[in-house]
Coordinates of C-alpha atoms in Angstrom, one line a residue:
M293 CA 0.1 -0.1 0.0
A294 CA 1.2 3.7 -0.8
G295 CA 0.1 4.7 2.7
E296 CA 2.7 2.3 4.5
G297 CA 5.6 4.3 4.5
G298 CA 3.9 7.6 5.3
L299 CA 4.4 9.4 8.5
A300 CA 1.1 8.7 9.9
S301 CA 1.5 5.0 9.4
R302 CA 4.7 4.7 10.9
L303 CA 3.4 6.9 14.0
Y304 CA 0.8 4.1 14.4
R305 CA 3.2 1.4 14.0
G306 CA 6.0 3.1 16.4
D307 CA 8.7 3.3 14.1
A308 CA 8.8 6.8 13.1
G309 CA 12.0 7.3 14.4
L310 CA 11.6 10.9 15.5
D311 CA 14.7 11.8 17.6
I312 CA 13.1 13.4 20.4
V313 CA 15.5 12.5 23.1
G314 CA 18.4 13.5 21.0
R315 CA 17.5 17.1 20.6
R316 CA 16.8 17.4 24.5
K317 CA 19.0 20.5 24.4
L318 CA 16.9 22.3 22.1
W319 CA 13.9 21.4 24.2
F320 CA 15.4 22.5 27.4
A321 CA 16.6 25.7 25.8
L322 CA 13.1 26.4 24.5
A323 CA 11.5 25.6 27.9
G324 CA 14.0 27.9 29.7
V325 CA 13.1 30.5 27.2
L326 CA 9.2 30.1 27.6
V327 CA 9.9 30.1 31.4
L328 CA 11.6 33.4 31.3
I329 CA 8.8 35.0 29.1
S330 CA 6.1 33.7 31.7
I331 CA 8.0 35.1 34.7
L332 CA 8.5 38.3 32.9
S333 CA 5.0 38.6 31.9
F334 CA 3.8 37.6 35.7
A335 CA 6.4 40.6 36.7
T336 CA 4.9 43.5 34.2
L337 CA 1.6 42.4 33.0
K338 CA 0.5 40.3 35.8
F339 CA -2.9 38.7 36.0
S340 CA -6.4 40.1 35.0
L341 CA -8.0 39.1 38.5
G342 CA -11.6 38.6 38.6
I343 CA -13.6 40.2 41.4
E344 CA -13.4 37.0 43.6
F345 CA -9.6 38.2 44.0
A346 CA -9.3 41.7 43.4
G347 CA -13.1 42.6 45.1
G348 CA -15.5 44.6 43.2
N349 CA -19.3 44.6 42.4
S350 CA -21.5 42.7 39.9
F351 CA -24.8 43.8 38.5
Q352 CA -27.2 41.6 36.6
V353 CA -29.2 43.2 33.9
P354 CA -32.3 41.6 32.1
A355 CA -31.3 40.7 28.5
S356 CA -34.3 42.2 27.2
V357 CA -32.6 45.7 27.5
G358 CA -30.9 45.3 24.0
T359 CA -27.3 43.9 23.3
L360 CA -24.5 43.3 25.4
D361 CA -22.4 46.1 23.9
H362 CA -25.4 48.3 24.8
A363 CA -25.9 47.2 28.2
E364 CA -22.0 47.6 28.8
A365 CA -22.1 51.3 27.5
K366 CA -25.2 52.2 29.5
V367 CA -23.3 51.1 33.0
E368 CA -20.2 52.7 32.1
E369 CA -22.4 56.0 31.9
A370 CA -23.9 55.2 35.2
L371 CA -20.8 54.4 36.7
A372 CA -19.1 57.7 35.5
A373 CA -22.0 59.4 36.9
K374 CA -22.4 58.0 40.4
G375 CA -19.5 55.4 40.6
G376 CA -16.9 57.9 41.6
G377 CA -14.3 56.6 38.8
A378 CA -15.3 52.8 38.8
E379 CA -15.4 50.9 35.6
V380 CA -16.8 47.7 34.1
V381 CA -14.0 44.8 34.4
T382 CA -15.9 42.1 32.4
A383 CA -19.5 41.8 30.9
Q384 CA -21.0 38.6 29.9
Q385 CA -24.3 36.9 28.8
V386 CA -25.6 34.5 31.3
G387 CA -28.2 32.1 31.0
S388 CA -30.5 30.8 33.9
T389 CA -34.1 29.2 34.8
S390 CA -35.6 32.6 34.9
G391 CA -34.0 33.7 31.7
E392 CA -31.1 35.3 30.1
Y393 CA -29.3 38.3 31.6
Y394 CA -26.0 40.3 31.4
E395 CA -23.7 40.1 34.2
L396 CA -21.5 43.2 34.4
R397 CA -18.7 43.2 37.0
T398 CA -17.0 46.5 38.0
S399 CA -14.3 47.6 40.5
Q400 CA -14.9 48.3 43.9
L401 CA -17.8 50.5 45.1
S402 CA -19.0 51.4 48.3
S403 CA -22.5 50.3 49.5
D404 CA -23.9 53.8 48.8
Q405 CA -22.2 53.9 45.3
A406 CA -23.4 50.6 44.7
T407 CA -27.2 51.6 45.5
Q408 CA -26.6 54.9 43.5
V409 CA -25.1 53.0 40.5
R410 CA -28.0 50.6 40.5
E411 CA -30.7 53.2 40.7
E412 CA -28.9 55.2 37.4
I413 CA -28.6 51.8 35.5
A414 CA -32.3 51.4 36.1
R415 CA -33.0 54.8 34.9
E416 CA -30.9 54.4 32.0
F417 CA -32.6 51.3 30.7
G418 CA -36.0 52.7 31.7
I419 CA -36.7 49.8 34.0
S420 CA -37.4 49.3 37.5
A421 CA -34.5 49.2 39.9
D422 CA -35.9 45.9 41.4
Q423 CA -35.2 44.4 37.7
I424 CA -31.5 44.8 38.7
S425 CA -29.7 42.7 41.3
G426 CA -26.2 43.8 42.5
N427 CA -23.6 41.6 44.7
Q428 CA -20.5 42.8 46.4
V429 CA -17.6 40.4 46.6
S430 CA -14.6 40.9 48.9
K431 CA -11.1 39.7 48.1
A432 CA -10.7 38.1 51.2
W433 CA -12.8 35.3 49.8
G434 CA -10.7 35.0 46.6
E435 CA -7.5 35.0 48.9
Q436 CA -9.0 31.9 51.1
V437 CA -9.6 30.2 47.7
T438 CA -6.1 30.9 46.7
S439 CA -4.4 29.4 49.8
R440 CA -6.7 26.3 50.0
A441 CA -5.9 25.8 46.2
L442 CA -2.2 26.0 47.2
L443 CA -2.6 23.6 49.9
G444 CA -4.4 21.3 47.3
L445 CA -1.5 21.3 45.0
V446 CA 1.4 20.7 47.7
I447 CA -0.7 17.6 49.0
F448 CA -1.3 16.5 45.2
V449 CA 2.6 17.1 44.4
L450 CA 3.6 15.1 47.7
V451 CA 1.1 12.0 46.7
V452 CA 2.4 12.0 43.2
A453 CA 6.1 11.8 44.2
V454 CA 5.3 9.0 46.7
Y455 CA 3.6 7.0 43.9
L456 CA 6.0 7.8 41.3
I457 CA 9.1 6.8 43.6
I458 CA 7.1 3.6 44.6
R459 CA 6.0 2.7 41.0
F460 CA 9.1 3.5 39.3
E461 CA 12.0 5.3 40.8
W462 CA 13.0 8.9 42.2
R463 CA 14.5 10.1 38.9
M464 CA 11.1 9.4 36.9
A465 CA 9.4 11.2 40.1
V466 CA 11.6 14.3 39.7
A467 CA 11.0 14.3 35.9
A468 CA 7.3 14.1 36.2
I469 CA 6.8 16.7 38.8
V470 CA 9.3 19.0 36.6
S471 CA 7.0 18.6 33.9
L472 CA 3.8 19.3 36.0
F473 CA 5.2 22.6 37.3
M474 CA 6.2 23.5 34.0
N475 CA 2.8 22.9 32.6
L476 CA 1.4 25.1 35.4
I477 CA 3.8 28.1 34.6
L478 CA 3.5 28.0 30.6
T479 CA -0.6 27.9 31.2
A480 CA -0.3 30.6 33.8
G481 CA 2.0 32.7 31.2
I482 CA -0.4 32.4 28.5
Y483 CA -3.1 33.6 30.7
S484 CA -0.9 36.4 31.6
L485 CA 0.2 37.3 28.2
V486 CA -3.3 37.0 26.6
G487 CA -5.0 38.6 29.7
F488 CA -7.4 35.9 30.3
E489 CA -9.3 36.6 33.7
V490 CA -8.4 34.4 36.7
T491 CA -11.4 33.2 38.6
P492 CA -12.0 30.3 41.1
S493 CA -13.0 28.3 38.1
T494 CA -9.5 28.9 36.8
I495 CA -8.0 27.7 39.8
I496 CA -10.1 24.4 39.8
G497 CA -9.2 24.1 36.4
F498 CA -5.5 24.4 37.2
L499 CA -5.9 21.3 39.7
T500 CA -7.7 19.5 37.1
I501 CA -4.8 19.7 34.4
L502 CA -2.5 18.2 36.9
G503 CA -4.2 15.0 36.9
F504 CA -4.5 14.8 33.0
A505 CA -0.6 15.7 32.6
L506 CA 0.5 13.2 35.3
Y507 CA -1.5 10.4 33.6
D508 CA 0.2 11.5 30.1
V509 CA 3.6 11.2 31.8
V510 CA 2.9 7.9 33.3
V511 CA 1.9 6.3 30.2
V512 CA 5.1 7.3 28.5
F513 CA 7.3 6.4 31.5
D514 CA 5.7 2.8 31.9
K515 CA 6.9 2.1 28.2
V516 CA 10.4 3.5 28.9
Q517 CA 10.7 1.4 31.9
E518 CA 9.6 -1.8 29.8
N519 CA 12.4 -0.9 27.2
V520 CA 15.1 -0.3 29.5
R521 CA 14.5 -3.2 31.7
G522 CA 17.8 -5.2 31.5
I523 CA 19.5 -2.8 29.4
T524 CA 23.1 -3.1 30.6
A525 CA 23.0 -6.8 30.0
N526 CA 23.7 -6.2 26.2
N527 CA 25.8 -3.3 24.2
N528 CA 23.4 -2.6 21.5
Q529 CA 21.7 0.1 22.7
T530 CA 22.2 3.2 24.9
Y531 CA 19.5 4.3 27.9
G532 CA 18.7 7.6 25.6
E533 CA 17.9 5.4 22.6
A534 CA 15.6 3.0 24.6
A535 CA 13.8 5.7 25.9
N536 CA 13.6 7.6 22.4
L537 CA 12.2 4.4 21.1
A538 CA 9.4 4.4 24.0
L539 CA 8.3 7.8 23.0
N540 CA 8.1 6.9 19.5
Q541 CA 6.1 3.8 20.6
S542 CA 3.9 5.7 22.6
L543 CA 3.7 9.0 20.8
M544 CA 0.3 8.1 18.8
R545 CA -1.5 6.7 22.0
S546 CA -0.5 10.2 23.8
L547 CA -1.5 12.2 20.9
N548 CA -5.2 10.3 20.5
T549 CA -5.8 10.7 24.3
S550 CA -4.9 14.5 24.2
V551 CA -7.4 15.0 21.1
V552 CA -10.2 12.9 22.6
A553 CA -9.7 14.8 25.7
L554 CA -9.6 18.3 23.9
L555 CA -12.7 17.6 21.9
P556 CA -15.2 17.7 24.6
V557 CA -13.4 20.6 26.4
G558 CA -13.4 22.5 23.3
G559 CA -16.8 21.9 22.7
L560 CA -17.7 23.2 26.3
L561 CA -15.5 26.3 25.3
F562 CA -16.5 27.3 22.0
I563 CA -20.2 26.0 21.5
G564 CA -21.1 26.4 25.2
A565 CA -19.6 29.7 25.9
G566 CA -19.1 31.1 22.5
L567 CA -22.2 30.0 20.6
L568 CA -24.7 29.6 23.3
G569 CA -23.3 32.1 25.8
A570 CA -22.8 30.2 28.8
G571 CA -20.4 32.4 30.3
T572 CA -20.0 30.6 33.6
L573 CA -18.5 27.6 31.5
K574 CA -15.8 30.1 29.8
D575 CA -13.3 30.1 32.7
L576 CA -13.2 26.4 33.4
G577 CA -13.1 25.5 29.6
L578 CA -10.4 27.8 28.7
V579 CA -8.0 26.6 31.2
L580 CA -8.8 23.1 30.6
F581 CA -8.1 23.7 26.8
V582 CA -5.0 25.5 27.4
G583 CA -3.6 23.2 29.9
M584 CA -4.2 20.1 28.3
A585 CA -2.6 21.1 25.1
V586 CA 0.5 22.4 27.0
A587 CA 0.4 18.9 29.0
F588 CA 0.7 16.9 25.9
L589 CA 4.0 18.8 24.7
T590 CA 5.5 18.9 28.2
S591 CA 5.0 15.1 28.6
I592 CA 6.5 14.6 25.4
L593 CA 9.4 17.2 24.8
L594 CA 10.4 17.8 28.7
A595 CA 9.8 14.7 30.8
T596 CA 11.4 11.9 29.2
P597 CA 14.3 13.8 27.7
L598 CA 14.9 15.2 31.6
L599 CA 14.6 11.4 32.7
V600 CA 17.3 10.5 30.4
W601 CA 19.6 13.5 31.4
L602 CA 19.3 12.2 35.0
K603 CA 19.8 8.7 34.3
N604 CA 22.8 9.6 32.3
Q605 CA 24.4 10.8 35.5
E606 CA 24.0 7.5 36.9
P607 CA 27.4 5.7 37.0
R608 CA 25.9 2.4 36.2
I609 CA 24.1 3.6 33.0
A610 CA 27.2 6.0 32.1
A611 CA 29.4 3.1 31.9
H612 CA 26.8 1.3 29.8
N613 CA 26.6 4.1 27.3
K614 CA 30.5 4.4 27.2
R615 CA 30.4 0.4 26.3
V616 CA 28.0 0.7 23.8
L617 CA 29.3 3.9 22.1
S618 CA 32.9 2.2 22.1
R619 CA 31.5 -1.0 20.8
R620 CA 30.1 1.0 17.8
G621 CA 33.4 2.7 17.4
A622 CA 35.4 -0.6 17.2
I623 CA 32.7 -2.0 14.6
A624 CA 33.1 1.2 12.5
R625 CA 36.9 0.7 12.6
G626 CA 36.5 -2.8 11.5
E627 CA 38.2 -4.1 14.7
I628 CA 35.2 -6.2 15.6
T629 CA 32.5 -8.0 13.5
P630 CA 28.8 -7.6 14.7
K631 CA 27.1 -10.9 15.5
G632 CA 25.2 -11.9 12.5
A633 CA 27.2 -9.8 9.9
P634 CA 27.7 -11.7 6.6
R635 CA 30.9 -13.4 5.9
P636 CA 33.5 -11.3 3.5
A637 CA 33.6 -12.2 0.0
E638 CA 36.1 -14.5 -1.5
G639 CA 39.0 -13.0 -3.3
H640 CA 39.1 -9.8 -1.5
A641 CA 42.4 -9.3 0.2
D642 CA 41.5 -7.6 3.3
A643 CA 38.4 -9.8 3.8
I644 CA 40.7 -12.9 3.6
D645 CA 43.2 -11.5 6.0
A646 CA 40.6 -10.9 8.6
E647 CA 39.1 -14.2 8.2
A648 CA 42.6 -15.8 8.6
A649 CA 43.2 -13.5 11.6
A650 CA 40.1 -14.6 13.0
L651 CA 40.8 -18.5 12.3
A652 CA 44.0 -18.3 13.7
G653 CA 42.9 -16.6 17.0
S654 CA 40.7 -19.5 17.2
A655 CA 42.9 -22.3 16.8
P656 CA 43.9 -24.6 19.6
K657 CA 47.3 -24.0 21.2
V658 CA 49.9 -26.5 20.8
G659 CA 49.8 -29.1 23.6
A660 CA 46.1 -27.7 24.6
R661 CA 43.4 -30.6 25.2
P662 CA 41.0 -30.4 22.3
A663 CA 37.6 -29.1 23.1
G664 CA 34.5 -31.4 23.2
K665 CA 33.8 -35.0 24.5
R666 CA 36.7 -37.5 23.6
Q667 CA 35.5 -40.5 21.1
N668 CA 34.5 -43.6 23.0
A669 CA 36.9 -45.4 20.9
A670 CA 39.8 -43.5 22.6
R671 CA 38.8 -44.0 26.3
G672 CA 41.2 -46.4 28.1
G673 CA 43.9 -46.4 25.4
R674 CA 44.2 -46.8 21.6
A675 CA 41.4 -48.1 19.3
G676 CA 40.7 -51.5 18.9
G677 CA 39.6 -52.4 22.6
G678 CA 42.9 -50.9 24.2
N679 CA 45.1 -53.7 22.7
R680 CA 48.7 -52.8 21.8
P681 CA 50.0 -53.0 18.3
G682 CA 50.8 -56.1 16.8
G683 CA 48.2 -58.1 18.8
G684 CA 50.4 -58.0 22.0
R685 CA 49.0 -60.2 24.8
R686 CA 49.3 -59.8 28.4
R687 CA 52.5 -61.1 29.9

């Protein structure tokens, strides 16, 4: 079939031969640059915090007053008149059992200002003030959510570390945890750069993607462990080559898992929040979509290459890698012949010399006992039943 040699077919068979581990310096450099960009973004652009973290007010206006842009403009006018310089932070359309409405979140207002703004909004839209509901959120609640999320993160990392050490080894635990933190940093960096709003749903999403990222890493590490079992007993493959083979063998599985996971999350984000206007799903769907995509990349391009770097520092693995490379160098120089290699063609001078040298090296030394068992006829004396030549009789 024509497609048998294509990249997709070779990926499914696990023999695409992608040199991922061999380019680990490139992945490490790229990861370092992305982390630096993320840290600079944290320091300069910071995060767009929702009112649960920054504190503020929210007003719910019936969707019957017009479009979302029209409602946002009217609320801005009310804030300019009665809000003392406050402004609209976010505006979204939300649906409920009682009907659709617009939720407009503003910066912090005092109780008197909130009441005056609510009355001004009602006057702007020509509706009763009772049709507009308002809430005030203190940033102390957001701080409490953050502290509990950090506590949950610490407990999760500790449990993961213990599990990976028991299931695999401590180097795999270190590589997996570094990959998890890289996933969090890069996802948070994207949020900071693009200006996505951080809400309690975002924090929940961050904790959720950790489980998905860990699953992907464990799948790859399980295949790595299978490939490197007893690797020091032969001199055919280095640890990095065995790990790279495991990556190629599990790459399509990881890709399929990520695609299957991203499809419903994408539907939640683009259809539920985008087309249907379910604004409450946007924050959760957004962090899941970004985090799962980043988790696939970090599990493939960072976790296993980092594991190989750590294992190469181990004296036993370093000595094994050196033996493998020395043997290959000897084969390339023609000093040894690999097992199963074809015999040299007759008539070729170098081939004859090499074969003669091999035969000379395998010939027994003078006076040495021949290998193997003796002939039965030779036991106890010469052939012929042990009689001496000439039919000699016992004296």
